[in-house]
Amino acid sequence: MSEIMKPSNESYSHLTVIIPTLNEEKTISLLLEKIEEITPHANVIVADDGSEDKTKKLVEGFEGNISVKFLDRKSALIHGLTISVLDAIMDCKTNYFLVMDGDLQHPAESLPRFYKKLEEGFNLVAGNRVEVIGKWPIHRKLMSYVARGLGSFSLMIRRRNRVKDIMSGLFASETNIWKQTISSHRKDFILEGYKVLFDFLKIHKTKLEVSHVNYVFGTRNFGESKINKKVIWKFFKSLF
Ligand SMILES: Nc1nc2c(ncn2[C@@H]2O[C@H](COP(=O)(O)OP(=O)(O)OP(=O)(O)O)[C@@H](O)[C@H]2O)c(=O)[nH]1
Ligand SMILES: [Mg+2]
């Protein structure tokens, strides 16, 4: 893995923030601005599955002093949140990466806390939603709660590494560990699914040093949710 950059003293230059997107024109520019402000010199990969709004234009036209790459998956054979994240990780040139949503539901302000834990030597730092602010319909709350419990149980009976909130899409890790697992087990991930961290933990057998960062999750204020019944069903099937 010689292409991996050595950590430098420049803050956050060895971190790549991966943002999977599908039509996030309303929030992506503000998110990039926040990342630039909060984690200067970080790298960003926007893994886009063929947005039909201005997401591509806004990302490619972003002017700032962070490196922002638009990974255009428009003509990819398989689309999905998980495969977009996996492709971005394989493209990642830094020691560490962090995955976050593009709709401002994950607080960019928490990024330094993830980074600090990676530097302390943790292999995996998982976001843990301690509160949801805004209105979340009761069925979403229930689904999240049940999925969280079942996901954790599923990992426990398999004797795998576990995290507190398996449904959180906000997490950070060491790039090499993931590259190796993706290279050897790509077909075992649910590529069209949306719980990439759960898939990884299910597949990855070696012990990891895991830590957590608590955060407050916002409900979506802009744009539309892309989570549909099909991906939810696939996730529940994958638990067993
Ligand atoms: N590349 C890619 N990104 C996706 C896909 N589906 C969703 N996303 C992005 O993944 C992130 C999470 O998707 P959301 O629709 O916000 O899912 P969610 O946060 O669980 O649901 P809401 O609370 O309703 O927003 C967002 O940045 C989306 O734009 C996809 O198929 N491909
Ligand atoms: Mg969202």
PDB file of C-alpha atoms and ligand atoms in Angstrom:
ATOM      1  CA  MET A   1       0.000   0.000   0.000  1.00  0.00           C
ATOM      2  CA  SER A   2       2.765   2.433  -0.903  1.00  0.00           C
ATOM      3  CA  GLU A   3       0.291   4.974  -2.253  1.00  0.00           C
ATOM      4  CA  ILE A   4      -0.931   5.694   1.280  1.00  0.00           C
ATOM      5  CA  MET A   5       0.266   9.146   2.357  1.00  0.00           C
ATOM      6  CA  LYS A   6       2.381   9.484   5.473  1.00  0.00           C
ATOM      7  CA  PRO A   7       0.779  11.589   8.198  1.00  0.00           C
ATOM      8  CA  SER A   8       2.139  15.113   8.051  1.00  0.00           C
ATOM      9  CA  ASN A   9       1.964  17.870  10.623  1.00  0.00           C
ATOM     10  CA  GLU A  10      -0.568  19.677   8.507  1.00  0.00           C
ATOM     11  CA  SER A  11      -3.824  19.196  10.311  1.00  0.00           C
ATOM     12  CA  TYR A  12      -6.190  16.610   8.855  1.00  0.00           C
ATOM     13  CA  SER A  13      -4.221  16.102   5.636  1.00  0.00           C
ATOM     14  CA  HIS A  14      -4.219  12.352   6.331  1.00  0.00           C
ATOM     15  CA  LEU A  15      -8.002  12.217   6.585  1.00  0.00           C
ATOM     16  CA  THR A  16     -10.398  11.646   3.683  1.00  0.00           C
ATOM     17  CA  VAL A  17     -14.045  12.498   4.270  1.00  0.00           C
ATOM     18  CA  ILE A  18     -16.269  10.283   2.118  1.00  0.00           C
ATOM     19  CA  ILE A  19     -19.737  11.609   1.324  1.00  0.00           C
ATOM     20  CA  PRO A  20     -22.145   9.361  -0.620  1.00  0.00           C
ATOM     21  CA  THR A  21     -24.639  11.527  -2.483  1.00  0.00           C
ATOM     22  CA  LEU A  22     -27.802  11.314  -4.508  1.00  0.00           C
ATOM     23  CA  ASN A  23     -29.373  14.682  -5.265  1.00  0.00           C
ATOM     24  CA  GLU A  24     -28.008  16.724  -2.365  1.00  0.00           C
ATOM     25  CA  GLU A  25     -27.771  20.132  -4.098  1.00  0.00           C
ATOM     26  CA  LYS A  26     -29.468  21.848  -1.176  1.00  0.00           C
ATOM     27  CA  THR A  27     -26.818  20.916   1.375  1.00  0.00           C
ATOM     28  CA  ILE A  28     -23.570  19.800  -0.289  1.00  0.00           C
ATOM     29  CA  SER A  29     -21.957  23.244  -0.647  1.00  0.00           C
ATOM     30  CA  LEU A  30     -22.577  24.174   2.969  1.00  0.00           C
ATOM     31  CA  LEU A  31     -21.253  20.803   4.093  1.00  0.00           C
ATOM     32  CA  LEU A  32     -18.028  21.263   2.096  1.00  0.00           C
ATOM     33  CA  GLU A  33     -17.585  24.734   3.579  1.00  0.00           C
ATOM     34  CA  LYS A  34     -18.014  23.343   7.075  1.00  0.00           C
ATOM     35  CA  ILE A  35     -15.504  20.544   6.448  1.00  0.00           C
ATOM     36  CA  GLU A  36     -12.989  23.062   5.166  1.00  0.00           C
ATOM     37  CA  GLU A  37     -13.445  25.209   8.237  1.00  0.00           C
ATOM     38  CA  ILE A  38     -13.488  22.415  10.821  1.00  0.00           C
ATOM     39  CA  THR A  39     -10.888  20.057   9.348  1.00  0.00           C
ATOM     40  CA  PRO A  40      -8.488  22.180   7.276  1.00  0.00           C
ATOM     41  CA  HIS A  41      -6.427  20.312   4.674  1.00  0.00           C
ATOM     42  CA  ALA A  42      -8.688  17.263   4.832  1.00  0.00           C
ATOM     43  CA  ASN A  43      -9.442  15.482   1.561  1.00  0.00           C
ATOM     44  CA  VAL A  44     -12.986  14.884   0.419  1.00  0.00           C
ATOM     45  CA  ILE A  45     -14.450  12.302  -1.955  1.00  0.00           C
ATOM     46  CA  VAL A  46     -18.060  12.813  -2.970  1.00  0.00           C
ATOM     47  CA  ALA A  47     -19.244   9.405  -4.204  1.00  0.00           C
ATOM     48  CA  ASP A  48     -22.214  10.252  -6.370  1.00  0.00           C
ATOM     49  CA  ASP A  49     -24.608   7.801  -7.974  1.00  0.00           C
ATOM     50  CA  GLY A  50     -25.795   9.962 -10.848  1.00  0.00           C
ATOM     51  CA  SER A  51     -27.498  12.900  -9.171  1.00  0.00           C
ATOM     52  CA  GLU A  52     -29.861  14.654 -11.526  1.00  0.00           C
ATOM     53  CA  ASP A  53     -29.748  17.972  -9.701  1.00  0.00           C
ATOM     54  CA  LYS A  54     -26.800  20.394  -9.372  1.00  0.00           C
ATOM     55  CA  THR A  55     -24.751  18.235  -6.960  1.00  0.00           C
ATOM     56  CA  LYS A  56     -22.027  17.490  -9.547  1.00  0.00           C
ATOM     57  CA  LYS A  57     -21.740  21.098 -10.700  1.00  0.00           C
ATOM     58  CA  LEU A  58     -21.526  22.390  -7.136  1.00  0.00           C
ATOM     59  CA  VAL A  59     -18.906  19.849  -6.044  1.00  0.00           C
ATOM     60  CA  GLU A  60     -16.734  20.271  -9.131  1.00  0.00           C
ATOM     61  CA  GLY A  61     -17.011  24.028  -8.877  1.00  0.00           C
ATOM     62  CA  PHE A  62     -16.233  24.157  -5.162  1.00  0.00           C
ATOM     63  CA  GLU A  63     -13.501  26.663  -4.521  1.00  0.00           C
ATOM     64  CA  GLY A  64     -11.608  26.202  -1.342  1.00  0.00           C
ATOM     65  CA  ASN A  65      -8.288  24.978  -0.043  1.00  0.00           C
ATOM     66  CA  ILE A  66      -9.350  21.402   0.593  1.00  0.00           C
ATOM     67  CA  SER A  67      -9.016  18.748  -2.080  1.00  0.00           C
ATOM     68  CA  VAL A  68     -12.470  17.687  -3.235  1.00  0.00           C
ATOM     69  CA  LYS A  69     -12.919  14.841  -5.689  1.00  0.00           C
ATOM     70  CA  PHE A  70     -16.206  14.049  -7.407  1.00  0.00           C
ATOM     71  CA  LEU A  71     -16.364  10.283  -7.886  1.00  0.00           C
ATOM     72  CA  ASP A  72     -18.854  10.030 -10.703  1.00  0.00           C
ATOM     73  CA  ARG A  73     -20.668   6.683 -10.534  1.00  0.00           C
ATOM     74  CA  LYS A  74     -23.364   7.710 -12.987  1.00  0.00           C
ATOM     75  CA  SER A  75     -22.533   4.949 -15.447  1.00  0.00           C
ATOM     76  CA  ALA A  76     -21.540   2.331 -12.847  1.00  0.00           C
ATOM     77  CA  LEU A  77     -23.096  -1.101 -13.268  1.00  0.00           C
ATOM     78  CA  ILE A  78     -24.328  -1.279  -9.682  1.00  0.00           C
ATOM     79  CA  HIS A  79     -25.702   1.692  -7.773  1.00  0.00           C
ATOM     80  CA  GLY A  80     -26.114   1.947  -4.036  1.00  0.00           C
ATOM     81  CA  LEU A  81     -24.903   3.711  -0.949  1.00  0.00           C
ATOM     82  CA  THR A  82     -22.692   0.814   0.151  1.00  0.00           C
ATOM     83  CA  ILE A  83     -20.928   0.275  -3.173  1.00  0.00           C
ATOM     84  CA  SER A  84     -20.385   4.045  -3.492  1.00  0.00           C
ATOM     85  CA  VAL A  85     -18.661   4.112  -0.115  1.00  0.00           C
ATOM     86  CA  LEU A  86     -16.579   1.006  -0.920  1.00  0.00           C
ATOM     87  CA  ASP A  87     -15.435   2.513  -4.238  1.00  0.00           C
ATOM     88  CA  ALA A  88     -14.470   5.724  -2.459  1.00  0.00           C
ATOM     89  CA  ILE A  89     -12.476   3.827   0.182  1.00  0.00           C
ATOM     90  CA  MET A  90     -10.586   1.952  -2.562  1.00  0.00           C
ATOM     91  CA  ASP A  91      -9.821   5.350  -4.085  1.00  0.00           C
ATOM     92  CA  CYS A  92      -8.681   6.794  -0.776  1.00  0.00           C
ATOM     93  CA  LYS A  93      -5.002   7.836  -0.542  1.00  0.00           C
ATOM     94  CA  THR A  94      -4.857   8.761   3.135  1.00  0.00           C
ATOM     95  CA  ASN A  95      -4.311   6.679   6.275  1.00  0.00           C
ATOM     96  CA  TYR A  96      -7.762   7.418   7.618  1.00  0.00           C
ATOM     97  CA  PHE A  97     -11.211   7.935   6.217  1.00  0.00           C
ATOM     98  CA  LEU A  98     -14.532   9.043   7.639  1.00  0.00           C
ATOM     99  CA  VAL A  99     -17.976   8.450   6.122  1.00  0.00           C
ATOM    100  CA  MET A 100     -20.789  10.967   6.585  1.00  0.00           C
ATOM    101  CA  ASP A 101     -24.104  11.778   4.907  1.00  0.00           C
ATOM    102  CA  GLY A 102     -24.398  14.712   2.540  1.00  0.00           C
ATOM    103  CA  ASP A 103     -27.650  16.093   3.959  1.00  0.00           C
ATOM    104  CA  LEU A 104     -26.249  17.793   7.102  1.00  0.00           C
ATOM    105  CA  GLN A 105     -27.780  15.210   9.427  1.00  0.00           C
ATOM    106  CA  HIS A 106     -24.325  14.273  10.685  1.00  0.00           C
ATOM    107  CA  PRO A 107     -22.586  17.129  12.518  1.00  0.00           C
ATOM    108  CA  ALA A 108     -19.340  18.176  10.830  1.00  0.00           C
ATOM    109  CA  GLU A 109     -18.392  19.645  14.220  1.00  0.00           C
ATOM    110  CA  SER A 110     -17.805  16.085  15.480  1.00  0.00           C
ATOM    111  CA  LEU A 111     -15.079  15.311  12.924  1.00  0.00           C
ATOM    112  CA  PRO A 112     -12.122  16.397  15.111  1.00  0.00           C
ATOM    113  CA  ARG A 113     -13.243  13.981  17.838  1.00  0.00           C
ATOM    114  CA  PHE A 114     -13.207  11.067  15.373  1.00  0.00           C
ATOM    115  CA  TYR A 115      -9.831  12.094  14.105  1.00  0.00           C
ATOM    116  CA  LYS A 116      -8.332  12.364  17.587  1.00  0.00           C
ATOM    117  CA  LYS A 117      -9.365   8.809  18.395  1.00  0.00           C
ATOM    118  CA  LEU A 118      -7.852   7.509  15.163  1.00  0.00           C
ATOM    119  CA  GLU A 119      -4.614   9.239  16.047  1.00  0.00           C
ATOM    120  CA  GLU A 120      -4.767   7.684  19.498  1.00  0.00           C
ATOM    121  CA  GLY A 121      -4.622   4.314  17.755  1.00  0.00           C
ATOM    122  CA  PHE A 122      -8.216   3.116  17.531  1.00  0.00           C
ATOM    123  CA  ASN A 123      -8.836   1.141  14.322  1.00  0.00           C
ATOM    124  CA  LEU A 124     -12.511   2.003  14.142  1.00  0.00           C
ATOM    125  CA  VAL A 125     -14.410   4.959  15.580  1.00  0.00           C
ATOM    126  CA  ALA A 126     -18.175   4.669  15.341  1.00  0.00           C
ATOM    127  CA  GLY A 127     -20.656   7.465  15.712  1.00  0.00           C
ATOM    128  CA  ASN A 128     -23.275   6.891  18.392  1.00  0.00           C
ATOM    129  CA  ARG A 129     -26.545   8.780  18.139  1.00  0.00           C
ATOM    130  CA  VAL A 130     -27.461   9.869  21.630  1.00  0.00           C
ATOM    131  CA  GLU A 131     -30.328  12.094  20.564  1.00  0.00           C
ATOM    132  CA  VAL A 132     -32.385  12.789  17.456  1.00  0.00           C
ATOM    133  CA  ILE A 133     -33.462  16.399  17.074  1.00  0.00           C
ATOM    134  CA  GLY A 134     -36.416  17.373  14.951  1.00  0.00           C
ATOM    135  CA  LYS A 135     -39.460  15.372  14.005  1.00  0.00           C
ATOM    136  CA  TRP A 136     -38.903  11.735  13.235  1.00  0.00           C
ATOM    137  CA  PRO A 137     -42.025   9.747  12.406  1.00  0.00           C
ATOM    138  CA  ILE A 138     -42.765   7.023  14.913  1.00  0.00           C
ATOM    139  CA  HIS A 139     -42.206   4.251  12.314  1.00  0.00           C
ATOM    140  CA  ARG A 140     -38.689   5.585  11.616  1.00  0.00           C
ATOM    141  CA  LYS A 141     -37.873   5.656  15.307  1.00  0.00           C
ATOM    142  CA  LEU A 142     -39.166   2.152  15.784  1.00  0.00           C
ATOM    143  CA  MET A 143     -37.358   0.820  12.738  1.00  0.00           C
ATOM    144  CA  SER A 144     -34.089   2.390  13.833  1.00  0.00           C
ATOM    145  CA  TYR A 145     -34.467   1.016  17.351  1.00  0.00           C
ATOM    146  CA  VAL A 146     -35.308  -2.529  16.206  1.00  0.00           C
ATOM    147  CA  ALA A 147     -32.577  -2.564  13.560  1.00  0.00           C
ATOM    148  CA  ARG A 148     -30.035  -1.326  16.093  1.00  0.00           C
ATOM    149  CA  GLY A 149     -30.894  -4.139  18.509  1.00  0.00           C
ATOM    150  CA  LEU A 150     -31.072  -6.868  15.882  1.00  0.00           C
ATOM    151  CA  GLY A 151     -27.865  -5.707  14.219  1.00  0.00           C
ATOM    152  CA  SER A 152     -26.004  -5.822  17.480  1.00  0.00           C
ATOM    153  CA  PHE A 153     -27.439  -9.247  18.338  1.00  0.00           C
ATOM    154  CA  SER A 154     -26.507 -10.567  14.909  1.00  0.00           C
ATOM    155  CA  LEU A 155     -22.879  -9.483  15.435  1.00  0.00           C
ATOM    156  CA  MET A 156     -22.800 -10.845  18.964  1.00  0.00           C
ATOM    157  CA  ILE A 157     -23.841 -14.362  17.977  1.00  0.00           C
ATOM    158  CA  ARG A 158     -21.240 -14.280  15.213  1.00  0.00           C
ATOM    159  CA  ARG A 159     -18.627 -13.177  17.787  1.00  0.00           C
ATOM    160  CA  ARG A 160     -17.665 -10.147  15.760  1.00  0.00           C
ATOM    161  CA  ASN A 161     -16.458  -6.678  16.746  1.00  0.00           C
ATOM    162  CA  ARG A 162     -19.435  -4.580  17.796  1.00  0.00           C
ATOM    163  CA  VAL A 163     -20.402  -0.918  17.927  1.00  0.00           C
ATOM    164  CA  LYS A 164     -23.104   0.783  19.970  1.00  0.00           C
ATOM    165  CA  ASP A 165     -25.118   2.133  17.034  1.00  0.00           C
ATOM    166  CA  ILE A 166     -24.913  -0.075  14.008  1.00  0.00           C
ATOM    167  CA  MET A 167     -27.458   2.094  12.152  1.00  0.00           C
ATOM    168  CA  SER A 168     -25.303   5.219  12.268  1.00  0.00           C
ATOM    169  CA  GLY A 169     -23.819   6.086   8.896  1.00  0.00           C
ATOM    170  CA  LEU A 170     -21.173   8.235  10.588  1.00  0.00           C
ATOM    171  CA  PHE A 171     -17.925   6.394  11.292  1.00  0.00           C
ATOM    172  CA  ALA A 172     -14.189   6.583  10.705  1.00  0.00           C
ATOM    173  CA  SER A 173     -11.492   3.982  10.322  1.00  0.00           C
ATOM    174  CA  GLU A 174      -8.071   3.004   9.062  1.00  0.00           C
ATOM    175  CA  THR A 175      -8.049   2.820   5.303  1.00  0.00           C
ATOM    176  CA  ASN A 176      -5.788  -0.213   4.917  1.00  0.00           C
ATOM    177  CA  ILE A 177      -7.913  -2.483   7.080  1.00  0.00           C
ATOM    178  CA  TRP A 178     -10.923  -1.759   4.912  1.00  0.00           C
ATOM    179  CA  LYS A 179      -9.050  -2.016   1.622  1.00  0.00           C
ATOM    180  CA  GLN A 180      -7.908  -5.496   2.542  1.00  0.00           C
ATOM    181  CA  THR A 181     -11.389  -6.620   3.586  1.00  0.00           C
ATOM    182  CA  ILE A 182     -13.020  -5.097   0.520  1.00  0.00           C
ATOM    183  CA  SER A 183     -10.456  -6.709  -1.806  1.00  0.00           C
ATOM    184  CA  SER A 184     -11.004 -10.168  -0.366  1.00  0.00           C
ATOM    185  CA  HIS A 185     -14.747 -10.025   0.413  1.00  0.00           C
ATOM    186  CA  ARG A 186     -16.343  -7.527  -1.943  1.00  0.00           C
ATOM    187  CA  LYS A 187     -19.091  -9.950  -2.942  1.00  0.00           C
ATOM    188  CA  ASP A 188     -20.139 -10.402   0.699  1.00  0.00           C
ATOM    189  CA  PHE A 189     -21.169  -6.759   1.077  1.00  0.00           C
ATOM    190  CA  ILE A 190     -24.762  -5.888   0.147  1.00  0.00           C
ATOM    191  CA  LEU A 191     -23.648  -3.497  -2.544  1.00  0.00           C
ATOM    192  CA  GLU A 192     -27.044  -1.881  -3.172  1.00  0.00           C
ATOM    193  CA  GLY A 193     -27.664  -1.605   0.577  1.00  0.00           C
ATOM    194  CA  TYR A 194     -27.034   1.241   2.974  1.00  0.00           C
ATOM    195  CA  LYS A 195     -25.470  -0.248   6.094  1.00  0.00           C
ATOM    196  CA  VAL A 196     -21.867  -0.521   5.056  1.00  0.00           C
ATOM    197  CA  LEU A 197     -20.501  -0.574   8.604  1.00  0.00           C
ATOM    198  CA  PHE A 198     -22.748  -3.490   9.557  1.00  0.00           C
ATOM    199  CA  ASP A 199     -21.626  -5.465   6.480  1.00  0.00           C
ATOM    200  CA  PHE A 200     -17.988  -4.773   7.283  1.00  0.00           C
ATOM    201  CA  LEU A 201     -18.303  -5.897  10.906  1.00  0.00           C
ATOM    202  CA  LYS A 202     -20.145  -9.027   9.832  1.00  0.00           C
ATOM    203  CA  ILE A 203     -17.353  -9.923   7.418  1.00  0.00           C
ATOM    204  CA  HIS A 204     -14.262  -8.764   9.306  1.00  0.00           C
ATOM    205  CA  LYS A 205     -13.153 -11.451  11.763  1.00  0.00           C
ATOM    206  CA  THR A 206     -10.007  -9.992  13.305  1.00  0.00           C
ATOM    207  CA  LYS A 207     -10.198  -8.062  16.576  1.00  0.00           C
ATOM    208  CA  LEU A 208     -10.332  -4.291  16.202  1.00  0.00           C
ATOM    209  CA  GLU A 209      -9.742  -1.547  18.732  1.00  0.00           C
ATOM    210  CA  VAL A 210     -13.126   0.179  18.649  1.00  0.00           C
ATOM    211  CA  SER A 211     -14.089   3.522  20.128  1.00  0.00           C
ATOM    212  CA  HIS A 212     -17.168   5.752  19.910  1.00  0.00           C
ATOM    213  CA  VAL A 213     -18.083   9.377  19.418  1.00  0.00           C
ATOM    214  CA  ASN A 214     -21.482  10.474  20.722  1.00  0.00           C
ATOM    215  CA  TYR A 215     -23.399  12.889  18.550  1.00  0.00           C
ATOM    216  CA  VAL A 216     -26.788  14.478  18.076  1.00  0.00           C
ATOM    217  CA  PHE A 217     -28.495  13.422  14.868  1.00  0.00           C
ATOM    218  CA  GLY A 218     -30.590  15.970  13.019  1.00  0.00           C
ATOM    219  CA  THR A 219     -33.634  15.030  10.999  1.00  0.00           C
ATOM    220  CA  ARG A 220     -33.489  15.839   7.310  1.00  0.00           C
ATOM    221  CA  ASN A 221     -34.423  19.474   6.655  1.00  0.00           C
ATOM    222  CA  PHE A 222     -33.580  19.638   2.948  1.00  0.00           C
ATOM    223  CA  GLY A 223     -33.901  17.305  -0.007  1.00  0.00           C
ATOM    224  CA  GLU A 224     -35.502  13.881   0.026  1.00  0.00           C
ATOM    225  CA  SER A 225     -34.832  10.620   1.787  1.00  0.00           C
ATOM    226  CA  LYS A 226     -33.549   7.852  -0.518  1.00  0.00           C
ATOM    227  CA  ILE A 227     -34.108   5.002   1.856  1.00  0.00           C
ATOM    228  CA  ASN A 228     -36.861   2.838   0.451  1.00  0.00           C
ATOM    229  CA  LYS A 229     -38.557  -0.415   1.384  1.00  0.00           C
ATOM    230  CA  LYS A 230     -36.274  -2.483  -0.832  1.00  0.00           C
ATOM    231  CA  VAL A 231     -33.034  -1.461   0.898  1.00  0.00           C
ATOM    232  CA  ILE A 232     -34.632  -1.825   4.336  1.00  0.00           C
ATOM    233  CA  TRP A 233     -35.799  -5.332   3.489  1.00  0.00           C
ATOM    234  CA  LYS A 234     -32.326  -6.261   2.241  1.00  0.00           C
ATOM    235  CA  PHE A 235     -30.801  -5.038   5.482  1.00  0.00           C
ATOM    236  CA  PHE A 236     -33.180  -7.075   7.642  1.00  0.00           C
ATOM    237  CA  LYS A 237     -32.471 -10.161   5.525  1.00  0.00           C
ATOM    238  CA  SER A 238     -28.738  -9.634   5.962  1.00  0.00           C
ATOM    239  CA  LEU A 239     -29.077  -9.850   9.750  1.00  0.00           C
ATOM    240  CA  PHE A 240     -29.666 -13.574   9.598  1.00  0.00           C
TER     241      PHE A 240
HETATM  242  N1  LIG B   1     -24.019   7.338  -3.840  1.00  0.00           N
HETATM  243  C1  LIG B   1     -25.199   7.116  -3.258  1.00  0.00           C
HETATM  244  N2  LIG B   1     -25.583   7.870  -2.223  1.00  0.00           N
HETATM  245  C2  LIG B   1     -26.791   7.626  -1.673  1.00  0.00           C
HETATM  246  C3  LIG B   1     -27.665   6.623  -2.146  1.00  0.00           C
HETATM  247  N3  LIG B   1     -28.783   6.643  -1.375  1.00  0.00           N
HETATM  248  C4  LIG B   1     -28.613   7.614  -0.470  1.00  0.00           C
HETATM  249  N4  LIG B   1     -27.407   8.219  -0.649  1.00  0.00           N
HETATM  250  C5  LIG B   1     -26.794   9.286   0.137  1.00  0.00           C
HETATM  251  O1  LIG B   1     -26.481   8.712   1.392  1.00  0.00           O
HETATM  252  C6  LIG B   1     -26.763   9.600   2.456  1.00  0.00           C
HETATM  253  C7  LIG B   1     -27.823   8.987   3.371  1.00  0.00           C
HETATM  254  O2  LIG B   1     -29.047   8.843   2.673  1.00  0.00           O
HETATM  255  P1  LIG B   1     -30.423   9.393   3.278  1.00  0.00           P
HETATM  256  O3  LIG B   1     -31.479   9.337   2.239  1.00  0.00           O
HETATM  257  O4  LIG B   1     -30.161  10.707   3.908  1.00  0.00           O
HETATM  258  O5  LIG B   1     -30.728   8.305   4.399  1.00  0.00           O
HETATM  259  P2  LIG B   1     -31.153   8.525   5.907  1.00  0.00           P
HETATM  260  O6  LIG B   1     -30.332   9.649   6.505  1.00  0.00           O
HETATM  261  O7  LIG B   1     -31.109   7.220   6.575  1.00  0.00           O
HETATM  262  O8  LIG B   1     -32.649   8.972   5.757  1.00  0.00           O
HETATM  263  P3  LIG B   1     -33.318  10.397   6.121  1.00  0.00           P
HETATM  264  O9  LIG B   1     -33.310  10.510   7.629  1.00  0.00           O
HETATM  265  O10 LIG B   1     -34.693  10.309   5.584  1.00  0.00           O
HETATM  266  O11 LIG B   1     -32.500  11.455   5.475  1.00  0.00           O
HETATM  267  C8  LIG B   1     -27.172  10.912   1.787  1.00  0.00           C
HETATM  268  O12 LIG B   1     -26.032  11.720   1.622  1.00  0.00           O
HETATM  269  C9  LIG B   1     -27.702  10.455   0.426  1.00  0.00           C
HETATM  270  O13 LIG B   1     -27.590  11.444  -0.571  1.00  0.00           O
HETATM  271  C10 LIG B   1     -27.239   5.848  -3.272  1.00  0.00           C
HETATM  272  O14 LIG B   1     -27.920   4.953  -3.746  1.00  0.00           O
HETATM  273  N5  LIG B   1     -25.996   6.138  -3.773  1.00  0.00           N
HETATM  274 MG    MG B   2     -30.392  11.526   5.691  1.00  0.00          MG
END
